[in-house]
Amino acid sequence: MKRWLWRLTVSAVVALSGMTGPVVFAEAASAPEVNVGEDREIAVFLCTPSADGCHKRYATAKQRRDVETFLKATPEVTEVRFVSRAAAYASFRQEFAGQKKVLASVRAKDLPESFRVRVSGEADRTRIALSANGRPGVGLVVDQAKIRVDAPLKPEISVFLCMKGTYWPACLHGRGKANKSAATAKEKKAIVAVIERIPGLESYVYEDQRAAYRDFVKTYADNEALVSATRVSDMPESYRLTMRPKADLASPSRRLKRMPGVSQAYDQGCLFRKARLFSEYGLEKLSPVSEGCG
């Protein structure tokens, strides 16, 4: 993989994890890894009209039976559990109780039925996930053991800075002579000035590449391949903002994202919510699921 593409991948991992823990999507072996909780299941979501490759149709009863038969016959699979649309919707309503925007955006019919698959400790999880993903009637497969996004303890905004040789669109244009370069001292000064005027800001810290790399190594210590392929120079500098409860995170995230020298700015709580909706409920195209977090 080219270095600039690897840096995009690492930046995506860091953004999604908030440096608190890793998204591996079953359908793309080169995608970054993300973990959600202690669950070690592989979620096999069946087709809905909004799922890619499902031709705007739900999985048929026959396809559902065939997928179940296939999963139960797969070596190294120890348990297959079916989750109905009604059960998924009840769980969704309970988990997101009080989040009116999310609840209003999702109807019971939007949620896919799914099979939750447990495998033996020595199983080739990627092979099992990929083989399930190719079955008729399957819309999405997510290995939940490889999606590690922890809910932030407090409202947080992460502001990632441009790196030298970056290919993030925001770093390539509109910065004059600084285009394609790392964030300049002048850009950082302007970013800090905006940060310090944000309503509801409790505190903020600056994280340089070495500090980011130490956190990265600690967080991904169980993924030797990822750590060994990553260098200090691949890590983005960032500002981490802690906000007061009930503070507006969306407006400052959008403002910071537009500033010269900033590659990405995210509301970490929004990223966590999107990861949960994707990995636990198979939702990826519904608003506000599909809207940005910055």
XYZ file of N, CA and C in Angstrom, residues 6 33 216 220-230:
42
model
N -1.754 4.663 3.243
C -1.659 4.110 4.592
C -1.913 5.199 5.629
N -9.351 -1.015 11.442
C -10.064 -1.774 12.463
C -10.657 -0.854 13.522
N -1.220 5.158 20.256
C -1.597 4.224 19.195
C -1.049 2.828 19.491
N -3.377 -0.439 20.312
C -3.406 -1.539 19.340
C -2.315 -2.565 19.616
N -1.955 -2.734 20.880
C -0.886 -3.668 21.246
C -1.177 -5.090 20.805
N -2.477 -5.443 20.676
C -2.833 -6.803 20.276
C -2.895 -6.968 18.757
N -2.540 -5.928 18.013
C -2.545 -5.990 16.548
C -1.131 -5.695 16.045
N -0.280 -6.706 16.085
C 1.127 -6.519 15.750
C 1.334 -6.040 14.320
N 0.517 -6.536 13.389
C 0.686 -6.151 11.984
C 0.428 -4.660 11.799
N -0.618 -4.151 12.432
C -0.950 -2.727 12.318
C 0.135 -1.861 12.938
N 0.593 -2.244 14.131
C 1.612 -1.456 14.824
C 2.932 -1.463 14.066
N 3.349 -2.636 13.579
C 4.636 -2.732 12.895
C 4.651 -1.976 11.576
N 3.484 -1.802 10.969
C 3.411 -1.093 9.689
C 3.265 0.416 9.858
N 3.125 0.867 11.088
C 2.859 2.277 11.345
C 4.072 2.966 11.955
